[in-house]
Tab-separated table of C-alpha atoms in Angstrom:
chain	number	residue	atom	x	y	z
A	21	MET	CA	-44.287	115.217	100.745
A	22	LYS	CA	-43.106	118.048	103.032
A	23	LEU	CA	-39.613	116.538	103.067
A	24	LEU	CA	-39.505	116.600	99.264
A	25	ARG	CA	-40.630	120.246	99.204
A	26	THR	CA	-37.985	121.077	101.807
A	27	ARG	CA	-35.247	119.427	99.731
A	28	PHE	CA	-36.468	121.193	96.589
A	29	GLY	CA	-36.496	124.554	98.371
A	30	ARG	CA	-32.946	124.040	99.609
A	31	HIS	CA	-31.905	123.063	96.095
A	32	VAL	CA	-33.398	126.228	94.612
A	33	ARG	CA	-31.685	128.309	97.309
A	34	SER	CA	-28.313	126.685	96.565
A	35	LEU	CA	-28.705	127.367	92.829
A	36	ARG	CA	-29.666	130.974	93.527
A	37	LYS	CA	-26.736	131.517	95.885
A	38	ALA	CA	-24.305	129.857	93.455
A	39	ARG	CA	-25.280	132.601	91.010
A	40	GLY	CA	-24.780	135.320	93.615
A	41	MET	CA	-28.426	136.374	93.446
A	42	THR	CA	-30.711	137.604	96.179
A	43	GLN	CA	-34.273	136.343	96.373
A	44	GLU	CA	-35.396	139.692	94.994
A	45	GLU	CA	-33.030	139.449	92.007
A	46	LEU	CA	-34.181	135.929	91.201
A	47	ALA	CA	-37.790	137.046	91.498
A	48	GLU	CA	-37.218	139.880	89.052
A	49	ARG	CA	-35.381	137.673	86.546
A	50	SER	CA	-38.064	135.001	86.859
A	51	GLY	CA	-41.127	137.197	86.685
A	52	LEU	CA	-42.199	135.902	90.100
A	53	SER	CA	-42.688	137.768	93.344
A	54	ALA	CA	-39.996	137.790	96.004
A	55	ASP	CA	-42.576	136.274	98.343
A	56	THR	CA	-43.015	133.340	95.939
A	57	ILE	CA	-39.250	132.727	95.943
A	58	ARG	CA	-39.158	132.902	99.758
A	59	ARG	CA	-42.090	130.522	100.148
A	60	LEU	CA	-40.607	128.141	97.584
A	61	GLU	CA	-37.228	128.079	99.332
A	62	HIS	CA	-38.915	127.478	102.690
A	63	ALA	CA	-41.214	124.691	101.432
A	64	GLY	CA	-44.302	126.836	101.773
A	65	PHE	CA	-45.996	125.370	98.697
A	66	SER	CA	-45.574	123.005	95.762
A	67	PRO	CA	-44.849	125.053	92.636
A	68	SER	CA	-46.878	124.667	89.464
A	69	LEU	CA	-45.182	123.823	86.190
A	70	ASP	CA	-45.575	127.462	85.122
A	71	THR	CA	-43.746	128.582	88.267
A	72	VAL	CA	-40.953	126.047	87.700
A	73	ILE	CA	-40.527	127.236	84.096
A	74	LYS	CA	-40.314	130.870	85.236
A	75	LEU	CA	-37.865	129.878	87.962
A	76	CYS	CA	-35.669	128.115	85.416
A	77	THR	CA	-35.736	131.206	83.206
A	78	GLY	CA	-34.459	133.269	86.122
A	79	LEU	CA	-31.729	130.729	86.878
A	80	ASP	CA	-30.759	130.317	83.187
A	81	LEU	CA	-31.466	126.583	83.411
A	82	MET	CA	-33.447	124.102	81.405
A	83	VAL	CA	-36.184	122.413	83.435
A	84	SER	CA	-34.484	119.057	82.878
A	85	THR	CA	-31.241	120.374	84.416
A	86	LEU	CA	-33.094	121.656	87.470
A	87	PHE	CA	-34.785	118.326	88.082
A	88	MET	CA	-31.721	116.230	87.253
A	89	SER	CA	-29.572	118.106	89.750
A	90	PHE	CA	-32.374	117.921	92.315
A	91	GLU	CA	-32.703	114.154	91.802
A	92	THR	CA	-28.960	113.480	92.028
A	93	GLY	CA	-28.386	115.954	94.831
A	94	ALA	CA	-25.478	117.567	93.014
A	95	ARG	CA	-25.107	120.469	90.639
A	96	ASP	CA	-23.780	119.711	87.170
A	97	GLU	CA	-21.826	122.850	86.316
A	98	ALA	CA	-21.044	121.645	82.789
A	99	ARG	CA	-24.723	121.184	82.033
A	100	GLU	CA	-25.541	124.534	83.642
A	101	LEU	CA	-22.975	126.158	81.354
A	102	ILE	CA	-24.588	124.511	78.329
A	103	ASP	CA	-28.019	125.735	79.453
A	104	LEU	CA	-26.633	129.247	79.803
A	105	ALA	CA	-25.132	129.093	76.312
A	106	LEU	CA	-28.329	127.762	74.740
A	107	ALA	CA	-30.159	130.897	75.827
A	108	ARG	CA	-27.774	133.196	73.926
A	109	ARG	CA	-27.595	134.444	70.362
A	110	PRO	CA	-25.030	132.871	67.993
A	111	ARG	CA	-23.056	136.127	67.845
A	112	ASP	CA	-22.817	136.164	71.648
A	113	LEU	CA	-21.655	132.545	71.657
A	114	GLU	CA	-18.802	133.385	69.274
A	115	LEU	CA	-17.591	136.043	71.701
A	116	VAL	CA	-17.927	133.759	74.722
A	117	THR	CA	-16.152	130.923	72.910
A	118	GLY	CA	-13.230	133.204	72.117
A	119	ILE	CA	-13.001	134.374	75.713
A	120	LEU	CA	-13.137	130.799	77.036
A	121	ARG	CA	-10.393	129.721	74.643
A	122	LEU	CA	-8.152	132.536	75.887
A	123	LEU	CA	-8.936	131.640	79.485
A	124	PHE	CA	-8.265	127.932	78.984
A	125	ASP	CA	-5.008	128.678	77.119
A	126	GLU	CA	-3.870	130.820	80.054
A	127	LEU	CA	-4.823	128.097	82.555
A	128	SER	CA	-2.866	125.532	80.529
A	129	ARG	CA	0.183	127.815	80.451
A	130	ARG	CA	0.027	128.299	84.212
A	131	THR	CA	-0.288	124.550	84.787
A	132	ASN	CA	2.705	123.911	82.519
A	133	ASP	CA	4.724	126.583	84.353
A	134	GLU	CA	3.875	125.028	87.734
A	135	ASN	CA	4.874	121.569	86.487
A	136	GLN	CA	8.251	122.889	85.297
A	137	ASP	CA	9.060	124.420	88.694
């Protein structure tokens, strides 16, 4: 059981770091204490469902995404992006969609330019 808690704590830490957050920032976004985040990351306890839900709120993840990536041992950035989008208002999504289209168009142009060289 301790091994499972250790793996889960490492997984939470990797998700937090991938978002560029400190333990204190994640705690604030999650509505948990920084001590809870530290103990969770260091396998100090098994979190309750309420704690996991708060943690997912702070990470902008659905609970299913957290557990799926924990089970597989790999982050699914596409699913994380979907989770992030699902938490936003429709008006915000329109803006983000426009920005992503511009970004992807620019990436395609750069790829085409590199292929022509």
